[in-house]
CSV table of C-alpha atoms in Angstrom, one decimal:
chain,number,residue,atom,x,y,z
P,126,UNK,CA,49.6,133.2,91.2
P,127,UNK,CA,46.6,135.4,91.2
P,128,UNK,CA,43.6,135.2,88.9
P,129,UNK,CA,44.5,135.9,85.3
P,130,UNK,CA,48.1,135.6,85.9
P,131,UNK,CA,50.4,133.8,83.3
P,132,UNK,CA,54.3,133.6,84.0
P,133,UNK,CA,55.0,136.6,81.6
P,134,UNK,CA,53.1,138.7,83.4
P,135,UNK,CA,54.7,137.8,86.2
P,136,UNK,CA,58.2,138.0,85.0
P,137,UNK,CA,57.1,141.2,84.6
P,138,UNK,CA,56.8,142.3,87.8
P,139,UNK,CA,60.3,140.8,89.1
P,140,UNK,CA,63.5,142.4,88.5
P,141,UNK,CA,66.0,140.0,86.7
P,142,UNK,CA,62.8,137.5,86.1
P,143,UNK,CA,62.3,135.8,82.9
P,144,UNK,CA,59.7,133.2,82.1
P,145,UNK,CA,62.8,130.9,81.3
P,146,UNK,CA,64.3,131.7,84.2
P,147,UNK,CA,60.7,131.0,86.1
P,148,UNK,CA,60.4,127.8,85.0
P,149,UNK,CA,64.3,126.2,85.6
P,150,UNK,CA,64.1,127.9,88.5
P,151,UNK,CA,60.6,126.4,89.8
P,152,UNK,CA,61.7,122.8,87.8
P,153,UNK,CA,58.6,122.9,86.2
P,154,UNK,CA,57.5,120.4,83.6
P,155,UNK,CA,56.3,120.7,80.1
P,156,UNK,CA,52.5,120.5,80.4
P,157,UNK,CA,52.6,121.9,84.1
P,158,UNK,CA,49.6,123.5,84.8
P,159,UNK,CA,49.4,126.7,87.1
P,160,UNK,CA,46.5,127.6,89.1
P,161,UNK,CA,45.4,130.9,90.8
P,162,UNK,CA,47.3,130.5,94.7
P,163,UNK,CA,50.1,128.6,93.5
P,164,UNK,CA,53.2,129.8,94.7
P,165,UNK,CA,56.0,130.4,92.8
P,166,UNK,CA,60.0,130.9,93.9
P,167,UNK,CA,60.8,134.0,91.5
P,168,UNK,CA,64.5,134.6,93.5
P,169,UNK,CA,66.3,133.3,90.5
P,170,UNK,CA,69.7,131.4,90.6
P,171,UNK,CA,70.2,131.5,93.7
P,172,UNK,CA,70.2,127.5,94.5
P,173,UNK,CA,67.5,127.8,97.0
P,174,UNK,CA,64.0,126.9,96.8
P,175,UNK,CA,63.1,129.9,98.5
P,176,UNK,CA,59.3,128.4,99.5
P,177,UNK,CA,60.0,125.6,101.3
P,178,UNK,CA,64.1,126.8,101.9
P,179,UNK,CA,65.5,123.5,100.8
P,180,UNK,CA,69.0,123.7,98.9
P,181,UNK,CA,69.3,122.8,95.1
P,182,UNK,CA,72.5,121.8,96.1
P,183,UNK,CA,73.3,118.4,97.9
P,184,UNK,CA,75.1,118.4,101.5
P,185,UNK,CA,78.4,117.4,102.2
P,186,UNK,CA,78.4,113.6,101.5
P,187,UNK,CA,79.0,112.4,104.8
P,188,UNK,CA,75.8,114.4,105.9
P,189,UNK,CA,74.2,112.7,103.3
P,190,UNK,CA,75.7,109.1,104.6
P,191,UNK,CA,74.0,110.5,108.0
P,192,UNK,CA,70.3,111.2,105.9
P,193,UNK,CA,70.4,108.3,103.7
P,194,UNK,CA,71.1,105.9,107.1
P,195,UNK,CA,67.9,107.6,108.9
P,196,UNK,CA,66.0,107.0,105.9
P,197,UNK,CA,66.8,103.3,105.7
P,198,UNK,CA,65.8,102.9,109.1
P,199,UNK,CA,62.3,104.4,108.9
P,200,UNK,CA,61.2,102.6,105.8
P,201,UNK,CA,62.2,99.4,106.6
P,202,UNK,CA,59.1,98.6,108.0
P,203,UNK,CA,57.5,99.5,104.9
P,204,UNK,CA,59.4,97.4,102.1
P,205,UNK,CA,60.5,100.4,100.3
P,206,UNK,CA,63.8,99.4,98.3
P,207,UNK,CA,67.4,100.4,101.0
P,208,UNK,CA,69.5,103.4,99.9
P,209,UNK,CA,72.8,102.8,99.1
P,210,UNK,CA,75.0,104.8,102.3
P,211,UNK,CA,77.3,106.5,99.8
P,212,UNK,CA,76.5,109.7,100.1
P,213,UNK,CA,75.3,110.7,97.2
P,214,UNK,CA,71.9,113.0,97.5
P,215,UNK,CA,70.5,111.7,93.9
P,216,UNK,CA,67.4,111.1,92.7
P,217,UNK,CA,66.7,107.4,94.4
P,218,UNK,CA,68.2,109.6,97.9
P,219,UNK,CA,65.7,112.0,96.9
P,220,UNK,CA,62.9,110.3,96.5
P,221,UNK,CA,62.9,108.7,99.5
P,222,UNK,CA,63.6,112.3,101.1
P,223,UNK,CA,60.4,113.5,99.6
P,224,UNK,CA,58.4,110.3,100.8
P,225,UNK,CA,59.8,111.0,104.4
P,226,UNK,CA,58.5,115.1,104.3
P,227,UNK,CA,54.8,113.4,103.2
P,228,UNK,CA,55.3,110.9,106.0
P,229,UNK,CA,56.7,113.7,108.8
P,230,UNK,CA,53.7,116.4,107.8
P,231,UNK,CA,57.0,118.6,105.9
P,232,UNK,CA,55.8,120.1,102.8
P,233,UNK,CA,56.3,117.5,100.0
P,234,UNK,CA,59.6,118.6,97.5
P,235,UNK,CA,62.7,116.3,95.4
P,236,UNK,CA,65.5,119.1,96.9
P,237,UNK,CA,68.0,118.2,98.5
P,238,UNK,CA,67.9,118.2,102.6
P,239,UNK,CA,69.9,120.8,103.7
P,240,UNK,CA,72.8,120.1,107.1
P,241,UNK,CA,71.5,121.5,109.8
P,242,UNK,CA,68.0,122.8,109.0
P,243,UNK,CA,65.0,122.5,110.5
P,244,UNK,CA,63.7,119.6,108.5
P,245,UNK,CA,66.9,117.4,108.8
P,246,UNK,CA,66.2,118.1,112.6
P,247,UNK,CA,62.7,116.8,112.2
P,248,UNK,CA,63.8,113.4,110.0
P,249,UNK,CA,66.8,112.7,112.5
P,250,UNK,CA,64.5,112.8,115.5
P,251,UNK,CA,62.1,111.0,114.1
P,252,UNK,CA,61.0,106.9,115.1
P,253,UNK,CA,58.7,106.3,112.7
P,254,UNK,CA,56.5,108.0,110.0
P,255,UNK,CA,53.0,109.0,109.7
P,256,UNK,CA,50.1,109.0,107.2
P,257,UNK,CA,50.4,112.0,104.7
P,258,UNK,CA,48.0,114.4,104.2
P,259,UNK,CA,45.2,113.0,101.1
P,260,UNK,CA,44.4,109.8,102.8
P,261,UNK,CA,41.2,108.5,102.5
P,262,UNK,CA,40.9,106.8,106.3
P,263,UNK,CA,37.3,106.2,105.1
P,264,UNK,CA,38.9,103.4,102.9
P,265,UNK,CA,38.8,100.0,104.3
P,266,UNK,CA,41.9,100.0,101.9
P,267,UNK,CA,43.7,102.2,100.1
P,268,UNK,CA,46.5,103.6,97.6
P,269,UNK,CA,47.6,107.1,97.8
P,270,UNK,CA,49.9,107.9,94.5
P,271,UNK,CA,52.0,110.7,95.4
P,272,UNK,CA,53.6,112.4,92.2
P,273,UNK,CA,55.4,115.3,93.5
P,274,UNK,CA,57.9,111.9,95.5
P,275,UNK,CA,57.0,109.0,93.2
P,276,UNK,CA,55.8,107.2,95.9
P,277,UNK,CA,52.9,105.0,96.9
P,278,UNK,CA,51.4,105.1,100.4
P,279,UNK,CA,49.1,102.1,101.2
P,280,UNK,CA,47.0,101.3,104.1
P,281,UNK,CA,43.7,100.2,105.7
P,282,UNK,CA,41.7,103.1,107.4
P,283,UNK,CA,44.1,105.1,109.4
P,284,UNK,CA,46.8,102.2,109.2
P,285,UNK,CA,49.6,102.6,107.3
P,286,UNK,CA,50.9,99.1,105.5
P,287,UNK,CA,53.6,99.7,103.0
P,288,UNK,CA,55.3,102.4,101.0
P,289,UNK,CA,56.3,101.7,97.3
P,290,UNK,CA,58.9,103.7,94.9
P,291,UNK,CA,56.4,104.6,92.0
P,292,UNK,CA,57.0,106.1,88.3
P,293,UNK,CA,53.9,108.2,87.1
P,294,UNK,CA,52.8,109.1,83.5
P,295,UNK,CA,55.3,111.3,81.9
P,296,UNK,CA,54.9,114.5,80.0
P,297,UNK,CA,51.7,114.8,77.9
P,298,UNK,CA,50.7,111.4,79.6
P,299,UNK,CA,50.5,112.8,83.1
P,300,UNK,CA,48.9,110.6,85.7
P,301,UNK,CA,45.2,112.3,86.2
P,302,UNK,CA,45.5,113.5,89.9
P,303,UNK,CA,41.7,111.9,91.7
P,304,UNK,CA,40.5,111.7,95.3
P,305,UNK,CA,39.9,108.6,96.2
P,306,UNK,CA,38.4,106.6,93.0
P,307,UNK,CA,37.5,103.0,93.4
P,308,UNK,CA,39.8,100.2,91.6
P,309,UNK,CA,37.6,98.5,89.1
P,310,UNK,CA,39.3,95.6,87.2
P,311,UNK,CA,42.2,93.7,88.0
P,312,UNK,CA,43.6,91.4,84.9
P,313,UNK,CA,46.2,88.4,86.3
P,314,UNK,CA,46.8,88.1,82.9
P,315,UNK,CA,47.4,84.1,84.1
P,316,UNK,CA,48.0,83.3,80.1
P,317,UNK,CA,51.1,85.6,79.4
P,318,UNK,CA,52.8,85.1,83.0
P,319,UNK,CA,51.0,88.4,83.9
P,320,UNK,CA,52.3,90.6,81.5
P,321,UNK,CA,49.4,92.3,79.7
P,322,UNK,CA,49.8,94.2,76.3
P,323,UNK,CA,48.4,97.9,76.9
P,324,UNK,CA,45.0,98.1,74.5
P,325,UNK,CA,46.4,101.8,74.0
P,326,UNK,CA,50.3,101.5,73.5
P,327,UNK,CA,50.8,98.0,72.3
P,328,UNK,CA,54.1,96.1,71.8
P,329,UNK,CA,55.4,93.4,70.1
P,330,UNK,CA,55.1,90.5,72.8
P,331,UNK,CA,54.4,90.5,76.4
P,332,UNK,CA,57.0,91.0,78.4
P,333,UNK,CA,59.0,92.9,81.1
P,334,UNK,CA,61.4,94.8,79.2
P,335,UNK,CA,59.2,96.4,76.8
P,336,UNK,CA,57.1,98.4,79.0
P,337,UNK,CA,54.2,96.1,79.2
P,338,UNK,CA,52.0,95.7,82.4
P,339,UNK,CA,52.2,93.6,84.8
P,340,UNK,CA,49.1,92.6,86.8
P,341,UNK,CA,47.0,95.6,86.6
P,342,UNK,CA,45.2,97.0,88.7
P,343,UNK,CA,42.8,99.8,86.8
P,344,UNK,CA,41.0,102.5,88.3
P,345,UNK,CA,40.4,106.1,87.3
P,346,UNK,CA,38.9,105.5,83.2
P,347,UNK,CA,41.7,103.2,82.2
P,348,UNK,CA,44.7,104.3,84.0
P,349,UNK,CA,46.3,101.4,86.4
P,350,UNK,CA,48.8,100.6,88.8
P,351,UNK,CA,51.1,98.1,87.1
P,352,UNK,CA,54.3,96.3,87.6
P,353,UNK,CA,57.0,97.1,85.2
P,354,UNK,CA,60.7,95.8,84.5
P,355,UNK,CA,61.8,99.6,84.7
P,356,UNK,CA,60.7,102.4,87.7
P,357,UNK,CA,62.7,105.4,87.7
P,358,UNK,CA,62.5,107.2,90.3
P,359,UNK,CA,60.6,109.9,87.7
P,360,UNK,CA,57.7,109.5,85.6
P,361,UNK,CA,58.4,107.5,82.5
P,362,UNK,CA,54.5,105.8,81.8
P,363,UNK,CA,52.1,106.6,79.5
P,364,UNK,CA,49.7,107.6,82.4
P,365,UNK,CA,49.7,104.7,84.5
P,366,UNK,CA,51.7,104.4,87.4
P,367,UNK,CA,54.3,101.3,87.7
P,368,UNK,CA,55.9,98.9,90.3
P,369,UNK,CA,58.3,96.6,90.3
P,370,UNK,CA,56.9,93.4,90.1
P,371,UNK,CA,57.5,91.8,93.4
P,372,UNK,CA,55.6,95.0,95.0
P,373,UNK,CA,52.7,94.4,92.5
P,374,UNK,CA,52.4,90.8,93.8
P,375,UNK,CA,52.2,92.2,97.2
P,376,UNK,CA,49.5,94.6,96.7
P,377,UNK,CA,47.6,91.9,94.5
P,378,UNK,CA,48.2,89.4,97.7
P,379,UNK,CA,47.3,92.4,100.2
P,380,UNK,CA,43.7,92.8,98.0
P,381,UNK,CA,43.2,89.0,98.7
P,382,UNK,CA,43.4,88.4,94.8
P,383,UNK,CA,46.4,86.4,94.6
P,384,UNK,CA,44.1,83.4,93.7
P,385,UNK,CA,42.3,85.2,90.6
P,386,UNK,CA,42.8,83.8,87.3
P,387,UNK,CA,40.7,85.8,84.7
P,388,UNK,CA,40.2,89.3,84.9
P,389,UNK,CA,37.4,90.7,87.1
P,390,UNK,CA,35.6,93.9,87.0
P,391,UNK,CA,34.2,94.0,90.0
P,392,UNK,CA,34.8,97.5,92.6
P,393,UNK,CA,33.3,95.3,95.6
P,394,UNK,CA,35.6,92.2,95.0
P,395,UNK,CA,39.0,94.2,94.5
P,396,UNK,CA,38.6,96.7,97.5
P,397,UNK,CA,40.4,99.3,96.7
P,398,UNK,CA,40.3,103.3,97.1
P,399,UNK,CA,42.6,105.1,95.0
P,400,UNK,CA,44.0,108.4,95.6
P,401,UNK,CA,46.4,110.4,93.0
P,402,UNK,CA,47.9,114.0,94.3
P,403,UNK,CA,51.2,116.5,93.2
P,404,UNK,CA,52.9,117.6,90.4
P,405,UNK,CA,56.3,116.0,90.0
P,406,UNK,CA,59.1,119.0,89.0
P,407,UNK,CA,62.8,118.0,87.9
P,408,UNK,CA,65.5,119.1,90.6
P,409,UNK,CA,68.0,117.8,87.8
P,410,UNK,CA,66.9,120.7,85.2
């Protein structure tokens, strides 16, 4: 993207390209904002991400099973949910492939991983994952939410603690990209067993099945990290970052807040720095 560019102008410069084709090829979701310097794949309908070289078509099931086995091995220390070794390069496998790319210093993408590619060689040779780019290692305790991968890294300084699946804000309610902001409120919602009704998007009753927030930790002017009954590997929230309730309880315990029974507003007591980065692109479109 050049300064002043827009999709119709780009499409006009490329033979056999259209706005619709560029949108589909790059998995651009509604509301996606393009900026000068962004790189777009303008080779349409060739089943390859021509920016990263990643395939848009899944590898043979035997290859995928090998990748899934390696992913489970790499992420076992970090509390991520194990993949089924089923040879299906579906959304859950691609979510973890994306997280692996982040932790191995590869370009973040939710694409399939091509058999025999350089990035697959890197994955299969790896013995561990490292801190991804974007982490604020100056913070005593931090969370990095990556919207491209729909994952949440947690850590202390330069130490990686856990990695969780998340589901961020859907189109029209995208979780805001921010750099190292302080969490400012924690609500244990003790009177309703941890389930807190959203002020902006209220529902009839507090329970895990209706989109309510489980023990929310607020940052960035009201967005929250909270538990939910449904955490798909794609954006589905109204601006928050969902976790599974057991993972939310782990986060709260890690922060030393497990015994808190009333809502607190002290950033120093919560002691958490939050960064949000990336943009989700739907590989299945």
